[in-house]
Coordinates of C-alpha atoms and ligand atoms in Angstrom, one line a residue:
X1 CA -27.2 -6.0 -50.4
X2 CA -25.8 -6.0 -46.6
X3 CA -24.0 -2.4 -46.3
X4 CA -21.5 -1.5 -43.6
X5 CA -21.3 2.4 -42.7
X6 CA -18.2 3.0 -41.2
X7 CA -18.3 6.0 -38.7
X8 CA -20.1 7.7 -35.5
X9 CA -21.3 11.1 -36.6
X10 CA -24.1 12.8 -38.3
X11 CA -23.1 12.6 -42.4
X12 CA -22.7 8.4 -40.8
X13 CA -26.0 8.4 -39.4
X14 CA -27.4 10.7 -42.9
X15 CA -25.2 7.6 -45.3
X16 CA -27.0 5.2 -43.2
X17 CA -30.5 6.6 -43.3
X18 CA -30.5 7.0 -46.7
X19 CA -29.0 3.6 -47.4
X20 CA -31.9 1.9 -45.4
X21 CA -34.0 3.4 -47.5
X22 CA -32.7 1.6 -50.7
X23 CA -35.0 -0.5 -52.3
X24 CA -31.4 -2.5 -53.3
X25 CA -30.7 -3.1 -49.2
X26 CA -30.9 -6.0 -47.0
X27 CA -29.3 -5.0 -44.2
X28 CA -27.3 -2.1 -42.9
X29 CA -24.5 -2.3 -40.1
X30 CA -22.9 1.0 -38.9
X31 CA -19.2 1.0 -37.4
X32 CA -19.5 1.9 -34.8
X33 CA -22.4 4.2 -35.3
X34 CA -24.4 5.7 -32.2
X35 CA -27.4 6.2 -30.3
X36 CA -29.5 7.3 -33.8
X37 CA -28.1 4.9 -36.1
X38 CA -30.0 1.9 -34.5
X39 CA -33.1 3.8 -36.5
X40 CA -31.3 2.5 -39.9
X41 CA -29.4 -0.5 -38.8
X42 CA -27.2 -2.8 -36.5
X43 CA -24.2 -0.9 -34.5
X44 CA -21.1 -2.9 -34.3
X45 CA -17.8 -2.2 -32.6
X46 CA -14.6 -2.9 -35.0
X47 CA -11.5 -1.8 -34.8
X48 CA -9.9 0.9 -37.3
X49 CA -6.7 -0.2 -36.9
X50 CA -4.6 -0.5 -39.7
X51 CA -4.7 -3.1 -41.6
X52 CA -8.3 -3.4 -40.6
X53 CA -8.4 -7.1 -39.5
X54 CA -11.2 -6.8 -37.5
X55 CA -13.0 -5.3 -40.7
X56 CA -12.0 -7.8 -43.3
X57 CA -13.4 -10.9 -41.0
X58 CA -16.9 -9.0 -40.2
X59 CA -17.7 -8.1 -43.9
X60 CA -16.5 -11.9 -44.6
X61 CA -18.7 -13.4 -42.0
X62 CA -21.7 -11.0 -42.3
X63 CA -21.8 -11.7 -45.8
X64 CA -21.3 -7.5 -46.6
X65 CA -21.6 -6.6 -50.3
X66 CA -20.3 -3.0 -50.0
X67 CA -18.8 -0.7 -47.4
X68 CA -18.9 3.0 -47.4
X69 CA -16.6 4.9 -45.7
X70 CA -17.7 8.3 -43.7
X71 CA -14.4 9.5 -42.0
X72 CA -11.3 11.0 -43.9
X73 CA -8.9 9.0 -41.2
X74 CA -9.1 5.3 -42.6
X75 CA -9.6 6.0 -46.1
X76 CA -5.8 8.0 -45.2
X77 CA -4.5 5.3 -43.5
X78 CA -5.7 2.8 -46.4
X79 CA -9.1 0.7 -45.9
X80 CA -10.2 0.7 -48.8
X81 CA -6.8 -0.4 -50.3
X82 CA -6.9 -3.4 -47.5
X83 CA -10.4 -4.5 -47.7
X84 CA -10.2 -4.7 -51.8
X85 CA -7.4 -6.9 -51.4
X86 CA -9.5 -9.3 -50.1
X87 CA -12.0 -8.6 -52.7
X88 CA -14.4 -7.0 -50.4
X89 CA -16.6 -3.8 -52.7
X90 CA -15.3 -0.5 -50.6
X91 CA -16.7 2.8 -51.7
X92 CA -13.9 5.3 -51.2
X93 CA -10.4 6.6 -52.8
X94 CA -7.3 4.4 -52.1
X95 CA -5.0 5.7 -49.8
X96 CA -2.6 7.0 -52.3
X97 CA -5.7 9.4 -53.8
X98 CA -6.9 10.2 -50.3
X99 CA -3.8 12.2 -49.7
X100 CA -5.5 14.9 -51.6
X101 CA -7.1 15.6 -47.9
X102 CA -3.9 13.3 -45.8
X103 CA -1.1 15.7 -47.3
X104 CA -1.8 19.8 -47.5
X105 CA 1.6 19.6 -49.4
X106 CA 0.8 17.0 -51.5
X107 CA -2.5 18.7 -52.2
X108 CA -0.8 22.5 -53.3
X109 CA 2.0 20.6 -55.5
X110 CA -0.7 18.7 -57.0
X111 CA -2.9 22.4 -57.7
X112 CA -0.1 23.9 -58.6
X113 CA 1.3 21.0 -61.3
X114 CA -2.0 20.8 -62.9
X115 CA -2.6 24.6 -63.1
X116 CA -5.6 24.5 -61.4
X117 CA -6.2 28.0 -59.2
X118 CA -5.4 27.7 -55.3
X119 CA -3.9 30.6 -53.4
X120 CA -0.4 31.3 -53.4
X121 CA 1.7 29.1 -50.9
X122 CA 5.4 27.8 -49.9
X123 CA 5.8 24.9 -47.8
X124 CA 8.4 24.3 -45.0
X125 CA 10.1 21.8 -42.7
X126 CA 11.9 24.3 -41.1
X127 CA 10.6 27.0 -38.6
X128 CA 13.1 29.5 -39.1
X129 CA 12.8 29.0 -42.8
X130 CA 9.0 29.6 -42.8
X131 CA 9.8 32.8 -40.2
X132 CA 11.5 34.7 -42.4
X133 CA 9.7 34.0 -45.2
X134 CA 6.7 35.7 -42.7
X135 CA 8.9 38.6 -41.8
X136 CA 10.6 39.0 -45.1
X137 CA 6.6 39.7 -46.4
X138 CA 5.7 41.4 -44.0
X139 CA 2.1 40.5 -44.3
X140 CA 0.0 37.9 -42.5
X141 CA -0.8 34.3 -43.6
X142 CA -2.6 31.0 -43.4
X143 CA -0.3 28.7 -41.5
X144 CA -1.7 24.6 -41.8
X145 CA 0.0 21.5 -40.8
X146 CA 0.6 19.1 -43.2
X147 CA -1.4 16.0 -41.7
X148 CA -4.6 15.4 -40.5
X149 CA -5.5 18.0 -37.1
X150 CA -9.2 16.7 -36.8
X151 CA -10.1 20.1 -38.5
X152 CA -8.3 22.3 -36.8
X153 CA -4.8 22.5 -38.4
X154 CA -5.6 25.5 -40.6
X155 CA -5.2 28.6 -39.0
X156 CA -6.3 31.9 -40.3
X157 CA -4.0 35.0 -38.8
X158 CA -4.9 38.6 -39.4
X159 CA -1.5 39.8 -38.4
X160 CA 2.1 39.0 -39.0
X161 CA 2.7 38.0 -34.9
X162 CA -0.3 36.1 -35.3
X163 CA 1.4 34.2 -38.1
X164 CA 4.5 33.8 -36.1
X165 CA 2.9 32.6 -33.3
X166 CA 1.0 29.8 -35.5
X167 CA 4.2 29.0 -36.8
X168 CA 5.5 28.4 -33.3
X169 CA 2.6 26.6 -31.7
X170 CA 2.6 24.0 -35.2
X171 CA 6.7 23.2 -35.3
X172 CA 7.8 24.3 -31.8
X173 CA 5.6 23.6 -29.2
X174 CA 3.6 20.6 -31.8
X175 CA 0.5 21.2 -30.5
X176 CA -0.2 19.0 -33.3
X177 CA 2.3 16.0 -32.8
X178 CA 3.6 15.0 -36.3
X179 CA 0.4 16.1 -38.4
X180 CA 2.8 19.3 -37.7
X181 CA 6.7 18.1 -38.8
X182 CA 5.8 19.9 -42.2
X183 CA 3.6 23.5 -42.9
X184 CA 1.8 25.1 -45.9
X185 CA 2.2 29.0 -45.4
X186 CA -0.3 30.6 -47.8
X187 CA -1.6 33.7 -48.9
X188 CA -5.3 34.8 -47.3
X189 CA -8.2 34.0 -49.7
X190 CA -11.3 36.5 -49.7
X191 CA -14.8 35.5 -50.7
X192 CA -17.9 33.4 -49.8
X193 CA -17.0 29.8 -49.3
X194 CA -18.7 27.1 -50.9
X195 CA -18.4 23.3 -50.5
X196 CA -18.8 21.1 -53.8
X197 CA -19.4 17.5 -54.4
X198 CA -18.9 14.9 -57.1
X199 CA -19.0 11.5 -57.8
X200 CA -16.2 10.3 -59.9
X201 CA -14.9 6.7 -60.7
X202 CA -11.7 8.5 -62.0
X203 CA -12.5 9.2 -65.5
X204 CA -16.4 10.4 -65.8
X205 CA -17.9 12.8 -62.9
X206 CA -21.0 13.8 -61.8
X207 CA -22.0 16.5 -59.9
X208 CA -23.7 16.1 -56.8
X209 CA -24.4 18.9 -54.9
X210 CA -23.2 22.4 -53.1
X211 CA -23.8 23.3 -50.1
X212 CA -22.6 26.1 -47.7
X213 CA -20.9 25.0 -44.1
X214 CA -20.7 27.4 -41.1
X215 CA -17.6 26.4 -39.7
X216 CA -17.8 29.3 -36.5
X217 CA -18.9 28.5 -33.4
X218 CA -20.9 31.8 -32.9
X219 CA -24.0 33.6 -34.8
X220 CA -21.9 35.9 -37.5
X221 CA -19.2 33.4 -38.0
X222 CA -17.5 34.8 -34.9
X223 CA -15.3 32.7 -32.4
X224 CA -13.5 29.2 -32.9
X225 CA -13.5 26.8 -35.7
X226 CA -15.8 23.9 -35.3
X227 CA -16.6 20.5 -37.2
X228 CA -19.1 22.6 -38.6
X229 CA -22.1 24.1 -36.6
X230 CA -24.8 23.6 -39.7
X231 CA -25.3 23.8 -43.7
X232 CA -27.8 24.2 -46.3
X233 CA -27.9 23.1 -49.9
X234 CA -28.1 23.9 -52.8
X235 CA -25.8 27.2 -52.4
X236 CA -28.3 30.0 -54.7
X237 CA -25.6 32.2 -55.1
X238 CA -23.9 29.5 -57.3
X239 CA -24.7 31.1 -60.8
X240 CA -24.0 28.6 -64.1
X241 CA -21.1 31.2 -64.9
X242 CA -19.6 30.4 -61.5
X243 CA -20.4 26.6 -61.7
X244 CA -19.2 26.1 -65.6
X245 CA -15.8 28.0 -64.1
X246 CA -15.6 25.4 -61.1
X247 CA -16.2 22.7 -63.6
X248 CA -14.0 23.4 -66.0
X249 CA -11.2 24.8 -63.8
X250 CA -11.2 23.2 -61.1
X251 CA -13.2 19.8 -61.2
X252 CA -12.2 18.4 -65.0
X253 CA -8.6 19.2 -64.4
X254 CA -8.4 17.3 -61.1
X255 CA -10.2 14.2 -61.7
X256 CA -8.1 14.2 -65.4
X257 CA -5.0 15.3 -63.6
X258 CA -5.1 12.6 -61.0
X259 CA -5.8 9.8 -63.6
X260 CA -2.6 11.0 -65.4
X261 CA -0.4 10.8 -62.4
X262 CA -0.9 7.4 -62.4
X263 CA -3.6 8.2 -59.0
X264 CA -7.1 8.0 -60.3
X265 CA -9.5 9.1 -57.8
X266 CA -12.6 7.3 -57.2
X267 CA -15.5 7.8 -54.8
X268 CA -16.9 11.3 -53.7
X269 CA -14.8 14.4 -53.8
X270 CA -15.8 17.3 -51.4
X271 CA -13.8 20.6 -52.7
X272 CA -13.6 23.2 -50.4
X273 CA -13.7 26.7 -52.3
X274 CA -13.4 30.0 -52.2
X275 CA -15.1 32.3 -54.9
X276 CA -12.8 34.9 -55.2
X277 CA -13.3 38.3 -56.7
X278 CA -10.9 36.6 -59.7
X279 CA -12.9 33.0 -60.0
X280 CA -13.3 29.9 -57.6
X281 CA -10.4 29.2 -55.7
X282 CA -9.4 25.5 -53.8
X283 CA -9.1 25.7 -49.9
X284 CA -9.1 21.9 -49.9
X285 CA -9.6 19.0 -50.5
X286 CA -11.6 16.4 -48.4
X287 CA -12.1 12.5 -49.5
X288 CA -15.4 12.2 -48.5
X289 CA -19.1 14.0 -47.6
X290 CA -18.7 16.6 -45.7
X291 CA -20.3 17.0 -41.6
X292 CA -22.7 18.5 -41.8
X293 CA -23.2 19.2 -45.6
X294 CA -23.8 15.2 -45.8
X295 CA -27.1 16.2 -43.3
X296 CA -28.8 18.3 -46.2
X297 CA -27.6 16.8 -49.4
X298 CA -29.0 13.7 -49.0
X299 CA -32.2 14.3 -47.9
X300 CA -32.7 16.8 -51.5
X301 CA -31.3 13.7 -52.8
X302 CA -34.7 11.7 -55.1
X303 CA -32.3 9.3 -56.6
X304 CA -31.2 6.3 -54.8
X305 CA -28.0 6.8 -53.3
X306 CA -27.0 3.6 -52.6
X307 CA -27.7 3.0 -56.7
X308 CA -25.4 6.0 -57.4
X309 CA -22.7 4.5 -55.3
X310 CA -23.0 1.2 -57.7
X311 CA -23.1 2.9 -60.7
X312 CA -20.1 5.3 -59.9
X313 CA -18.6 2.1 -58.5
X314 CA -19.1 -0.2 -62.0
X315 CA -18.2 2.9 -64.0
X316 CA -22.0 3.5 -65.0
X317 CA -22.2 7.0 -63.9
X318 CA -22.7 8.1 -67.4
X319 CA -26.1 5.7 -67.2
X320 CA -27.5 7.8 -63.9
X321 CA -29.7 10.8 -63.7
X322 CA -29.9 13.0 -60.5
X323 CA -33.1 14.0 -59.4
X324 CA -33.4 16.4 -56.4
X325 CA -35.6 17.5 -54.5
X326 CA -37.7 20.9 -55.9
X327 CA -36.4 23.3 -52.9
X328 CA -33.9 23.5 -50.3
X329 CA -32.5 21.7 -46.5
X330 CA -31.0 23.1 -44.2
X331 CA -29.1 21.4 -41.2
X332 CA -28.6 23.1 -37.6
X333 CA -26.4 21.1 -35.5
X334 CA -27.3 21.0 -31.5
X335 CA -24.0 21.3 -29.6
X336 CA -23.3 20.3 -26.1
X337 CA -22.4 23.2 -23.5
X338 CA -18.4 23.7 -24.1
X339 CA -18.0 22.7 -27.4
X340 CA -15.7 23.1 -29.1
X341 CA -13.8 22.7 -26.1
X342 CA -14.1 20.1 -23.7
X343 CA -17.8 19.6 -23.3
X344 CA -20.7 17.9 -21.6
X345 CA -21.4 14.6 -21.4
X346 CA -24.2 12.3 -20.3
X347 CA -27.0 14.6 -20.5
X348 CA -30.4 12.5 -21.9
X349 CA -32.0 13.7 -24.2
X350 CA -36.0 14.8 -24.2
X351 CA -38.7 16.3 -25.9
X352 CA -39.5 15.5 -29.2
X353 CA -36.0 14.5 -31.3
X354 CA -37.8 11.8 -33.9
X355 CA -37.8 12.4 -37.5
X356 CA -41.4 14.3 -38.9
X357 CA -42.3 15.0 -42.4
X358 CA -39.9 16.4 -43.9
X359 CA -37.6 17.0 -41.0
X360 CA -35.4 14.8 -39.8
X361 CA -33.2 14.4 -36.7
X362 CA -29.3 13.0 -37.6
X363 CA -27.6 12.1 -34.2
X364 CA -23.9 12.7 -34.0
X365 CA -22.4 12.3 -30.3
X366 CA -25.5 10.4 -28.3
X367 CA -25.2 6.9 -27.5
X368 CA -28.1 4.4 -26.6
X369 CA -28.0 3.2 -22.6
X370 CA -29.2 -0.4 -22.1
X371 CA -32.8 1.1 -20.3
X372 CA -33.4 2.8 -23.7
X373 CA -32.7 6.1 -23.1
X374 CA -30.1 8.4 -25.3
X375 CA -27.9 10.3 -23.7
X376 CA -25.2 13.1 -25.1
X377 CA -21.5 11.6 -26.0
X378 CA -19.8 14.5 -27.9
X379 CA -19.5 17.7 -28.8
X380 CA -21.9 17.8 -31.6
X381 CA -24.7 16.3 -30.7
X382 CA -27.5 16.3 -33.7
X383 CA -28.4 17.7 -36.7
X384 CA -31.9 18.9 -37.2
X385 CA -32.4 18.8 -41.2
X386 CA -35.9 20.3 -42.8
X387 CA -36.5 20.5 -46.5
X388 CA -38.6 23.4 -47.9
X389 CA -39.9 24.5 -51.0
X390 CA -37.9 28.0 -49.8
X391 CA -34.9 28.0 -48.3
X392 CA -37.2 30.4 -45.7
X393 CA -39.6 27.4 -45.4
X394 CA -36.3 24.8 -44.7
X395 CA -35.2 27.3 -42.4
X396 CA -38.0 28.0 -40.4
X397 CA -38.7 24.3 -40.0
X398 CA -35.5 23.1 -38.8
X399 CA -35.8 25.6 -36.4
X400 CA -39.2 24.8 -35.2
X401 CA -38.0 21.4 -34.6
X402 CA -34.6 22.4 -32.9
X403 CA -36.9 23.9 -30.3
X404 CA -38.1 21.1 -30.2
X405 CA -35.6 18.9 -28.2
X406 CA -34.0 19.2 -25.2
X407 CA -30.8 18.1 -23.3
X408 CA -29.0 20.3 -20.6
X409 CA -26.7 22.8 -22.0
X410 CA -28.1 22.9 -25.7
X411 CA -26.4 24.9 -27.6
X412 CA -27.0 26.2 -31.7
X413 CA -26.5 29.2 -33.8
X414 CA -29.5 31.1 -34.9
X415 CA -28.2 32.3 -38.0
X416 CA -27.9 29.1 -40.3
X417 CA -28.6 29.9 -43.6
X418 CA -28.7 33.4 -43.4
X419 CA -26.4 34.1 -46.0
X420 CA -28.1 32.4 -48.5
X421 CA -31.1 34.2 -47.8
X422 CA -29.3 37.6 -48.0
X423 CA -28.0 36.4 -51.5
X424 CA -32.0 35.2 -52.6
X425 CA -33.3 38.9 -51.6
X426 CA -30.5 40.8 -53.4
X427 CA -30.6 38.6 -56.3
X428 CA -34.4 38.3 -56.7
X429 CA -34.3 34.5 -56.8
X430 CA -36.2 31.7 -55.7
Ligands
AMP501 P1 -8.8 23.9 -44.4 O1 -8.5 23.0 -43.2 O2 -7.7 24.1 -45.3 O3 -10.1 23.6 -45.0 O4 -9.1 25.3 -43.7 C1 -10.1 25.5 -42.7 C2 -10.8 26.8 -42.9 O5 -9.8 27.9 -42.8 C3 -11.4 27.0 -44.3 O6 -12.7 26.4 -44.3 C4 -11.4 28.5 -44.4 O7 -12.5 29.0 -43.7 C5 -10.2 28.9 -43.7 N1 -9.1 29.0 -44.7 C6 -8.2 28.1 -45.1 N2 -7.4 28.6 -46.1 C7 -7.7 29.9 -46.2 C8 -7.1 30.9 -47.1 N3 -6.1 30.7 -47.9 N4 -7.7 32.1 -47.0 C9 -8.7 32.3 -46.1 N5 -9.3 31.4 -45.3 C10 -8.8 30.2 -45.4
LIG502 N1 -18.0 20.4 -42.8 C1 -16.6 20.4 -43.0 C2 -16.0 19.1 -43.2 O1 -16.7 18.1 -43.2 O2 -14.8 19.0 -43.3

């Protein structure tokens, strides 16, 4: 099969690298991929405009027998809808589903028609409406835009200005352009988060992995928000009591409740949750793998992705078996100087960044100069992903490797997958 990857960043360059691997594979393209994907395949510059015309004519002339998405901003805006109209095999919810991550409102009606647990919320188009429901409580709140923010239209307040002052800089000063016309004001969740993902062709499921972000900039989940500074799977403080509750409260009720809203979702499903002191809770949504947890699922991933994506795609999912990998990976993602504000660029990378056993390098933000040499071009730069038998042993060697590689202003926290290994000690297992 010929594959096109669309996307730039590291879960791209981890699709990729594990689609090259495929026995079913001829040949991969990445759109528009960067200075690591040339590893797996061809880069190509299209454009992601809607309706995707550049798209449609490339997979036509190249002959491409499937295209997976990466990025949660076309599937919103609609490729896959587009590119099956003219019959071209697109791996991804249509746009409608995809406003399960497009639409925070659409997302808590959705939870809250289908009974499925989410924290407590009200949802404005006013800014004096949502203000007084702030000072009426008198207690702070999550304030989130409705539309896409690149990540960072969920703010977290610890007190009631804060909350006001989110309020203010979404609808008043729209620091977030439209993404910001409408808000969801929710309560504050408490817990450990956990990310979950399935594959679903709209009726059957199957799970396919958890993994734990770290969404801080700083050691001790201190500072900013980020894309997400590294993640390891599988999460071992996800007990069968907690999983069969996610499952059947959470998971079976949105893929069923979807289907019967006339909205079936098909493709992977990344749900953002909380495990609360009362049972898993859903942050989010998101259409897709996640960055970085894409990094470290797929490596623990034995069976063949690209034969998963068929058989979820031909409704076969029943048919598959999932084998993993007997252990853990963990991802640490090498930052540029700045980041998550404005950032380095340009700075080439040396030392040793290419994959070893059982470690490999995922570039996000480097590009490829014509004399060879890779250079830095955003904020995150790679992901350094090692599988262990431990979660230690994954630990240790994606650090040993991280070490490894140089570029000026290199920046990662020290403390991924610390958590995990807290939980392991207290719990007494492996
Ligand atoms: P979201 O864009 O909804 O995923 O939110 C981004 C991040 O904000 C999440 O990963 C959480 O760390 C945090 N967050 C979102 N909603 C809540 C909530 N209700 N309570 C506590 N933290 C939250
Ligand atoms: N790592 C968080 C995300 O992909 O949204």
């Amino acid at each position: 099969m010929n594959i096109l990857v669309i996307g730039s960043g590291g879960r791209e360059s981890a699709i990729a690298w594990s689609v090259a691997r495929s026995p079913l594979v001829r040949k991969v393209f990445i759109s528009p991929g960067n200075g690591g994907t040339l590893k797996y395949g061809e880069n190509i510059l299209l454009s992601l405009e809607y309706p995707f015309g550049e798209v449609i004519d490339f997979c036509e002339d190249a002959e491409i027998d499937l295209v997976i998405v990466g990025p949660e901003t076309p599937l919103v805006d609609g490729i896959v809808d587009c590119l099956r109209r003219e019959g071209i095999k697109t791996f991804g919810p249509t746009k409608k589903a995809a406003q399960l991550e497009g639409s925070k409102s659409f997302m808590k009606e959705f939870l809250a028609r289908n009974t499925i647990p989410t924290a407590r919320f009200r949802i404005f188009d006013d800014p004096k409406a949502a203000v007084e429901y702030v000072a009426g409580a008198g207690k702070p709140f999550v304030v989130k835009t409705d539309g896409l923010a690149a990540g960072k239209g969920a703010i977290v307040n610890k007190t009631v200005q804060e909350t006001l002052d989110s309020i203010n800089r979404i609808m008043v000063k729209r620091e977030f352009g439209d993404a910001g016309n409408r808000i969801v004001v929710e309560d504050l969740l408490e817990g450990e988060e956990v990310s979950v993902f399935i594959l679903t062709d709209g009726k059957d499921y199957r799970w396919l992995a958890s993994a734990q972000d770290h969404k801080r900039i700083f050691d001790g989940d201190e500072g900013p928000n980020t894309g997400g500074m590294g993640a390891y799977a599988p999460v071992p403080f996800l007990d069968s009591v907690t999983r069969t509750m996610i499952e059947e409260n959470i998971i079976k009720p949105t893929v069923a409740g979807m289907a019967k809203e006339g909205n079936p979702y098909t493709g992977i499903l990344y749900f953002g949750l909380m495990l609360t002191p009362s049972g898993p809770s859903v942050i989010e949504y998101n259409v897709r793998l996640g960055d970085p947890e894409a990094q470290v699922i797929l490596p623990l991933l034995e069976t063949d992705f690209l034969t998963a994506v068929w058989a979820c795609m031909h409704e076969e999912l029943s048919r598959l078996t999932f084998g993993y990998y007997d252990g853990y990976c963990t991802g640490v993602v090498i930052a540029a100087e700045g980041y998550p504000d404005s950032y380095r660029k340009g700075d080439p990378l040396a030392g040793s960044f290419g994959d070893e056993t059982n470690c490999f390098v995922f570039h996000a933000g480097t590009k490829a100069l014509s004399d060879g040499r890779v250079v830095t071009n955003g904020g995150r730069v790679l992901c350094v992903s090692a599988l262990g038998t431990t979660l230690e042993q994954s630990i240790r060697r994606a650090y040993e490797k991280a070490a490894k590689i140089d570029f000026a202003g290199k920046y990662y926290r020290k403390d991924i997958g610390a958590k995990g290994l807290k939980a392991i000690k207290n719990n007494n297992i492996k």
